[in-house]
CSV table of C-alpha atoms in Angstrom, one decimal:
chain,number,residue,atom,x,y,z
V,1,MET,CA,-175.0,60.8,98.4
V,2,SER,CA,-171.5,59.2,98.3
V,3,ARG,CA,-169.9,57.8,101.3
V,4,ARG,CA,-166.6,59.4,102.4
V,5,LEU,CA,-163.7,57.0,102.8
V,6,PRO,CA,-161.9,57.1,106.1
V,7,GLU,CA,-158.6,59.0,106.0
V,8,THR,CA,-155.4,56.9,106.3
V,9,ASN,CA,-152.3,57.9,108.1
V,10,PRO,CA,-150.0,59.4,105.4
V,11,SER,CA,-146.9,58.3,107.1
V,12,ALA,CA,-147.9,54.6,107.4
V,13,ARG,CA,-147.0,53.6,103.8
V,14,PRO,CA,-143.5,55.2,104.0
V,15,ASN,CA,-142.9,53.5,107.3
V,16,ARG,CA,-143.8,50.1,106.0
V,17,TYR,CA,-141.6,50.7,103.0
V,18,ARG,CA,-138.7,51.8,105.2
V,19,PHE,CA,-139.1,48.8,107.5
V,20,SER,CA,-139.1,46.4,104.5
V,21,LYS,CA,-136.0,48.1,103.1
V,22,TYR,CA,-134.2,47.8,106.4
V,23,LYS,CA,-135.2,44.2,106.8
V,24,LYS,CA,-133.8,43.3,103.3
V,25,THR,CA,-130.6,45.2,104.1
V,26,LEU,CA,-130.3,43.4,107.4
V,27,VAL,CA,-130.6,40.0,105.7
V,28,LEU,CA,-127.9,40.9,103.1
V,29,LEU,CA,-125.6,42.3,105.9
V,30,THR,CA,-126.0,39.1,107.9
V,31,MET,CA,-125.0,37.0,104.8
V,32,ALA,CA,-121.9,39.2,104.3
V,33,ALA,CA,-121.0,39.3,108.0
V,34,PRO,CA,-118.9,36.1,108.1
V,35,THR,CA,-116.7,37.1,105.2
V,36,ALA,CA,-116.4,40.6,106.5
V,37,ILE,CA,-115.3,39.3,110.0
V,38,TRP,CA,-112.9,36.9,108.3
V,39,LEU,CA,-111.3,39.7,106.3
V,40,LEU,CA,-111.1,42.0,109.4
V,41,LEU,CA,-109.5,39.4,111.6
V,42,LEU,CA,-107.2,37.7,109.1
V,43,ARG,CA,-106.4,40.4,106.6
V,44,TYR,CA,-106.8,43.9,108.1
V,45,LEU,CA,-106.0,43.4,111.8
V,46,PRO,CA,-102.6,41.8,111.2
V,47,MET,CA,-101.6,44.9,109.2
V,48,GLY,CA,-100.7,46.4,112.5
V,49,GLY,CA,-97.7,44.2,112.5
V,50,ILE,CA,-96.2,46.2,109.6
V,51,ILE,CA,-94.6,48.3,112.3
V,52,LEU,CA,-92.3,45.3,112.9
V,53,ALA,CA,-90.5,46.2,109.6
V,54,PHE,CA,-89.3,49.5,111.2
V,55,LYS,CA,-88.1,48.1,114.5
V,56,GLU,CA,-85.2,46.0,115.8
V,57,TYR,CA,-87.4,43.3,117.3
V,58,LYS,CA,-86.0,41.5,120.3
V,59,VAL,CA,-87.6,39.1,122.6
V,60,ASN,CA,-87.4,39.8,126.4
V,61,PRO,CA,-87.0,36.4,128.2
V,62,ARG,CA,-88.9,37.8,131.2
V,63,ASN,CA,-91.9,38.8,129.1
V,64,PRO,CA,-92.2,36.8,125.9
V,65,SER,CA,-95.4,38.6,124.8
V,66,PHE,CA,-95.2,39.6,121.2
V,67,ILE,CA,-97.1,42.9,121.6
V,68,SER,CA,-95.1,43.9,124.6
V,69,ASN,CA,-91.8,43.1,122.8
V,70,LEU,CA,-93.0,44.9,119.7
V,71,ILE,CA,-93.8,48.1,121.6
V,72,ASN,CA,-90.6,48.0,123.5
V,73,SER,CA,-88.3,47.2,120.6
V,74,LYS,CA,-86.0,49.9,119.3
V,75,TRP,CA,-87.2,52.0,116.3
V,76,VAL,CA,-84.6,51.7,113.4
V,77,GLY,CA,-86.6,53.2,110.5
V,78,LEU,CA,-85.4,51.9,107.2
V,79,ASN,CA,-82.4,50.1,108.4
V,80,ASN,CA,-84.1,46.7,108.1
V,81,PHE,CA,-84.5,47.3,104.4
V,82,LYS,CA,-80.8,47.7,103.8
V,83,PHE,CA,-79.9,44.1,104.0
V,84,LEU,CA,-81.8,43.4,100.7
V,85,PHE,CA,-79.6,45.9,98.8
V,86,MET,CA,-76.2,45.8,100.5
V,87,THR,CA,-75.6,42.1,100.1
V,88,ASP,CA,-73.6,40.6,97.2
V,89,ASP,CA,-76.6,38.5,96.2
V,90,ALA,CA,-78.9,41.6,95.7
V,91,LYS,CA,-78.3,41.8,91.9
V,92,ILE,CA,-78.7,38.1,91.5
V,93,MET,CA,-81.9,37.7,93.4
V,94,PHE,CA,-83.7,40.8,92.0
V,95,ARG,CA,-82.6,39.8,88.5
V,96,ASN,CA,-83.8,36.2,88.9
V,97,THR,CA,-87.1,37.2,90.5
V,98,LEU,CA,-88.0,39.7,87.7
V,99,LEU,CA,-86.8,37.7,84.7
V,100,TYR,CA,-88.5,34.4,85.8
V,101,ASN,CA,-91.8,36.2,86.6
V,102,ILE,CA,-91.7,38.0,83.2
V,103,VAL,CA,-91.3,34.7,81.5
V,104,PHE,CA,-94.0,33.1,83.6
V,105,ILE,CA,-96.4,36.0,82.8
V,106,ILE,CA,-95.8,35.8,79.0
V,107,LEU,CA,-95.9,32.0,78.7
V,108,GLY,CA,-98.8,31.9,81.3
V,109,ILE,CA,-100.9,33.8,78.8
V,110,ILE,CA,-99.9,32.2,75.5
V,111,ILE,CA,-99.9,28.5,76.4
V,112,PRO,CA,-103.1,28.4,78.5
V,113,VAL,CA,-105.0,30.3,75.9
V,114,ALA,CA,-103.8,27.9,73.2
V,115,PHE,CA,-104.7,24.9,75.3
V,116,ALA,CA,-108.1,26.3,76.1
V,117,ILE,CA,-108.9,26.9,72.4
V,118,MET,CA,-107.7,23.4,71.5
V,119,LEU,CA,-109.8,21.8,74.3
V,120,ASN,CA,-112.8,23.7,73.2
V,121,GLU,CA,-112.5,22.2,69.7
V,122,VAL,CA,-112.6,18.6,71.1
V,123,THR,CA,-116.0,17.3,70.3
V,124,LYS,CA,-116.1,14.2,72.5
V,125,LYS,CA,-116.9,15.3,76.0
V,126,PHE,CA,-115.3,12.3,77.6
V,127,VAL,CA,-112.0,13.0,75.9
V,128,ALA,CA,-112.2,16.7,76.7
V,129,LYS,CA,-112.9,16.0,80.4
V,130,ALA,CA,-110.0,13.5,80.5
V,131,TYR,CA,-107.6,16.1,79.1
V,132,GLN,CA,-108.8,18.7,81.6
V,133,THR,CA,-108.4,16.4,84.5
V,134,MET,CA,-104.9,15.4,83.5
V,135,MET,CA,-103.9,19.0,83.0
V,136,PHE,CA,-105.5,20.2,86.2
V,137,PHE,CA,-104.2,17.5,88.5
V,138,PRO,CA,-100.6,18.8,88.9
V,139,TYR,CA,-102.0,22.1,90.3
V,140,PHE,CA,-102.9,20.2,93.5
V,141,LEU,CA,-99.5,18.7,94.1
V,142,SER,CA,-97.0,20.4,96.5
V,143,TRP,CA,-93.6,21.5,95.2
V,144,VAL,CA,-92.0,18.9,97.5
V,145,VAL,CA,-93.8,16.1,95.6
V,146,VAL,CA,-92.9,17.7,92.3
V,147,SER,CA,-89.2,17.9,93.4
V,148,TYR,CA,-89.2,14.2,94.0
V,149,PHE,CA,-90.8,13.5,90.7
V,150,LEU,CA,-88.0,15.5,89.0
V,151,ASN,CA,-85.4,13.8,91.2
V,152,ALA,CA,-86.5,10.4,89.9
V,153,PHE,CA,-85.3,11.6,86.5
V,154,ILE,CA,-82.1,13.5,87.3
V,155,ASP,CA,-80.8,11.9,90.5
V,156,GLY,CA,-77.0,11.5,90.1
V,157,GLN,CA,-77.1,7.8,91.1
V,158,TYR,CA,-80.6,6.4,90.4
V,159,GLY,CA,-82.2,8.9,88.0
V,160,MET,CA,-83.7,7.7,84.8
V,161,ILE,CA,-81.8,10.2,82.6
V,162,THR,CA,-78.6,9.4,84.4
V,163,ALA,CA,-79.1,5.6,83.9
V,164,MET,CA,-79.7,6.2,80.2
V,165,GLN,CA,-76.5,8.2,80.0
V,166,ARG,CA,-74.6,5.4,81.8
V,167,ALA,CA,-76.1,2.8,79.5
V,168,ALA,CA,-75.1,4.8,76.4
V,169,GLY,CA,-71.6,5.0,77.7
V,170,GLY,CA,-71.7,8.8,77.7
V,171,GLU,CA,-70.7,11.3,80.3
V,172,MET,CA,-73.1,11.5,83.2
V,173,THR,CA,-74.4,15.0,84.1
V,174,ASN,CA,-74.5,16.1,87.7
V,175,TRP,CA,-77.7,18.0,87.4
V,176,TYR,CA,-77.7,19.6,90.8
V,177,THR,CA,-74.4,21.4,90.2
V,178,THR,CA,-74.9,22.2,86.5
V,179,LEU,CA,-76.3,25.7,86.0
V,180,GLY,CA,-77.2,25.6,82.3
V,181,PRO,CA,-80.4,23.4,82.3
V,182,TRP,CA,-82.0,24.9,85.4
V,183,PRO,CA,-83.7,28.0,84.0
V,184,TYR,CA,-85.5,25.7,81.5
V,185,ILE,CA,-86.3,23.2,84.3
V,186,ILE,CA,-87.7,25.9,86.5
V,187,VAL,CA,-89.9,27.4,83.7
V,188,PHE,CA,-91.1,23.9,82.6
V,189,ALA,CA,-91.9,22.9,86.2
V,190,ASN,CA,-93.9,26.1,86.8
V,191,LEU,CA,-95.8,25.7,83.6
V,192,TRP,CA,-96.5,22.0,84.2
V,193,LYS,CA,-98.0,22.7,87.6
V,194,ASN,CA,-99.9,25.9,86.9
V,195,VAL,CA,-101.0,25.9,83.2
V,196,GLY,CA,-103.9,23.5,83.9
V,197,TYR,CA,-105.6,25.9,86.3
V,198,THR,CA,-105.3,28.9,84.0
V,199,THR,CA,-106.5,26.8,81.1
V,200,VAL,CA,-109.7,25.9,82.9
V,201,LEU,CA,-110.3,29.6,83.5
V,202,TYR,CA,-109.9,30.5,79.9
V,203,LEU,CA,-112.0,27.5,78.8
V,204,SER,CA,-114.8,28.6,81.0
V,205,ALA,CA,-114.7,32.0,79.4
V,206,ILE,CA,-114.7,30.4,75.9
V,207,THR,CA,-117.8,28.3,76.7
V,208,GLY,CA,-119.6,31.4,77.7
V,209,ILE,CA,-119.2,33.0,74.3
V,210,ASP,CA,-122.5,33.4,72.4
V,211,SER,CA,-122.6,30.7,69.7
V,212,THR,CA,-124.4,33.0,67.3
V,213,GLN,CA,-121.1,34.9,66.9
V,214,TYR,CA,-119.5,31.8,65.4
V,215,GLU,CA,-122.5,31.1,63.3
V,216,ALA,CA,-122.5,34.6,61.9
V,217,ALA,CA,-118.7,34.3,61.2
V,218,ALA,CA,-119.3,30.9,59.4
V,219,ILE,CA,-122.0,32.4,57.3
V,220,ASP,CA,-119.7,35.2,56.3
V,221,GLY,CA,-117.2,32.6,55.1
V,222,ALA,CA,-114.7,32.7,58.0
V,223,SER,CA,-112.5,29.7,58.4
V,224,LYS,CA,-111.9,28.0,61.8
V,225,TRP,CA,-108.7,30.0,62.3
V,226,GLN,CA,-110.4,33.3,61.4
V,227,GLN,CA,-113.2,32.4,63.9
V,228,ILE,CA,-110.6,31.9,66.6
V,229,TRP,CA,-108.8,35.2,65.7
V,230,TYR,CA,-111.8,37.4,65.3
V,231,VAL,CA,-114.3,35.9,67.7
V,232,THR,CA,-112.6,33.8,70.4
V,233,ILE,CA,-109.5,36.0,71.1
V,234,PRO,CA,-111.5,39.3,71.4
V,235,ASN,CA,-113.9,37.7,73.8
V,236,LEU,CA,-111.0,36.5,76.0
V,237,ARG,CA,-109.4,39.9,76.0
V,238,THR,CA,-111.0,41.0,79.3
V,239,MET,CA,-109.9,37.9,81.2
V,240,ILE,CA,-106.4,38.0,79.7
V,241,CYS,CA,-106.0,41.6,80.8
V,242,ILE,CA,-107.3,41.0,84.3
V,243,LEU,CA,-105.1,37.9,84.9
V,244,PHE,CA,-102.2,39.9,83.4
V,245,ILE,CA,-102.7,42.8,85.9
V,246,MET,CA,-103.0,40.4,88.8
V,247,ASN,CA,-99.8,38.5,87.8
V,248,VAL,CA,-97.9,41.8,87.3
V,249,GLY,CA,-98.7,42.6,90.9
V,250,LYS,CA,-96.7,39.5,92.0
V,251,ILE,CA,-93.7,40.2,89.8
V,252,PHE,CA,-91.5,40.9,92.9
V,253,ASN,CA,-92.8,37.8,94.7
V,254,ALA,CA,-91.4,34.4,93.8
V,255,ASP,CA,-92.9,31.0,94.4
V,256,PHE,CA,-90.8,29.8,97.4
V,257,GLY,CA,-91.6,26.1,96.9
V,258,LEU,CA,-90.5,26.2,93.3
V,259,PHE,CA,-87.2,27.9,93.8
V,260,TYR,CA,-86.3,26.1,97.1
V,261,SER,CA,-87.7,22.6,96.9
V,262,VAL,CA,-87.3,21.8,93.2
V,263,PRO,CA,-83.5,22.5,93.1
V,264,MET,CA,-83.2,20.6,96.4
V,265,ASN,CA,-81.7,23.7,98.1
V,266,SER,CA,-78.5,23.1,96.1
V,267,GLY,CA,-76.0,25.9,96.9
V,268,ALA,CA,-74.3,25.4,93.6
V,269,LEU,CA,-77.5,26.5,91.8
V,270,PHE,CA,-77.9,29.8,93.7
V,271,PRO,CA,-76.9,31.9,90.6
V,272,VAL,CA,-80.0,30.7,88.8
V,273,THR,CA,-82.3,29.8,91.6
V,274,GLN,CA,-81.8,32.5,94.2
V,275,VAL,CA,-84.8,34.8,94.4
V,276,ILE,CA,-86.0,37.3,97.0
V,277,ASP,CA,-88.1,34.8,98.9
V,278,THR,CA,-85.4,32.2,99.2
V,279,TYR,CA,-82.8,34.7,100.2
V,280,VAL,CA,-85.0,36.2,102.9
V,281,TYR,CA,-85.7,32.7,104.3
V,282,ARG,CA,-82.0,31.7,104.4
V,283,ALA,CA,-81.2,35.0,106.0
V,284,LEU,CA,-83.9,34.5,108.6
V,285,MET,CA,-82.6,31.0,109.3
V,286,VAL,CA,-79.1,32.4,109.9
V,287,THR,CA,-79.9,35.6,111.8
V,288,GLY,CA,-83.3,34.9,113.3
V,289,ARG,CA,-84.3,38.5,112.5
V,290,VAL,CA,-88.0,38.4,111.8
V,291,ASP,CA,-88.0,42.2,111.5
V,292,MET,CA,-85.8,42.0,108.4
V,293,SER,CA,-88.1,39.4,106.8
V,294,SER,CA,-91.1,41.6,107.6
V,295,ALA,CA,-89.3,44.5,105.9
V,296,ALA,CA,-88.7,42.3,102.8
V,297,GLY,CA,-92.3,41.3,102.7
V,298,LEU,CA,-93.5,44.9,103.0
V,299,LEU,CA,-91.2,46.0,100.2
V,300,GLN,CA,-92.4,43.3,97.9
V,301,ASN,CA,-96.1,44.1,98.6
V,302,VAL,CA,-95.6,47.9,98.1
V,303,LEU,CA,-93.7,47.3,94.8
V,304,GLY,CA,-96.4,44.9,93.7
V,305,PHE,CA,-99.1,47.4,94.5
V,306,VAL,CA,-97.3,50.0,92.4
V,307,CYS,CA,-97.0,47.5,89.6
V,308,ILE,CA,-100.7,46.7,89.7
V,309,LEU,CA,-101.7,50.4,89.5
V,310,THR,CA,-99.2,50.9,86.6
V,311,ALA,CA,-100.4,47.9,84.7
V,312,ASN,CA,-104.0,48.8,85.3
V,313,ASN,CA,-103.5,52.3,84.0
V,314,ILE,CA,-101.7,51.0,80.9
V,315,VAL,CA,-104.6,48.6,80.2
V,316,LYS,CA,-107.2,51.4,80.8
V,317,LYS,CA,-105.6,53.6,78.2
V,318,ILE,CA,-105.6,50.8,75.7
V,319,ASP,CA,-109.0,49.3,76.5
V,320,ALA,CA,-110.9,50.9,79.4
V,321,ASP,CA,-113.4,48.0,79.5
V,322,SER,CA,-110.7,45.4,80.2
V,323,SER,CA,-109.1,47.2,83.2
V,324,MET,CA,-109.7,46.0,86.8
V,325,PHE,CA,-110.6,49.4,88.2
């Protein structure tokens, strides 16, 4: 006669499974909590200040509290946005912002990809690491430091280029009042400072490509250029598209340090160096209207968001796998 096993509680196993699942979820939530709190406090909570762009913000000397003054300030709607379009510099600053960023986006793809491919072909690790370090180092310099590097070459009295012109008996150029060279100087300075960082990103993507693809291409008789064109470039397509979409989102934002510090805030160069960010800063220094600067920032971000969605949809139609979302 067989012994009958004692019956177990049918709900015990599901309860143990549920507890284990909740415990694992709690651990993951605990790990994510610091980042979530950081995003909430420093990214999402300050979004309440967007209302500042629609008010005429004034400080009450008797009550300097920001929240109190914000609540009691007069609602002016879209009036704070008008100063960006009604000024004589509106056409200049929008033109410069868009054209410079378009050039930065195009060259910021072509040159880093080319450098990354060339660095990947360097066989000696020491030489490759040395090149990477030299290219990456300018990224950590502030634009103030870069501006003084440039000033050492083009200073009207002690600059190296000015001294060479003087020694050759030629006419010395006053670089900080001559408009012609500055679009090229601005583009070169931006590339010199930022290309190294983007090159490292592309280089990391290249090193992750499966080597068997190159071996198969070599067996099929592909030359080195053909391997780059048919293996390397297609594998970089996703990263190129993502970085392109992200940069398009900043097309209405200019690097303030580049356009303010590098030209040494020279008023004679405003036709080629005035962008939205520098104009808003100068207007803020004159008027002290933080509400107008908030309106400018909100407009830039809204336009950037629209540009990101547009660029992403275009990329999705061409190659759905390379889009961000």
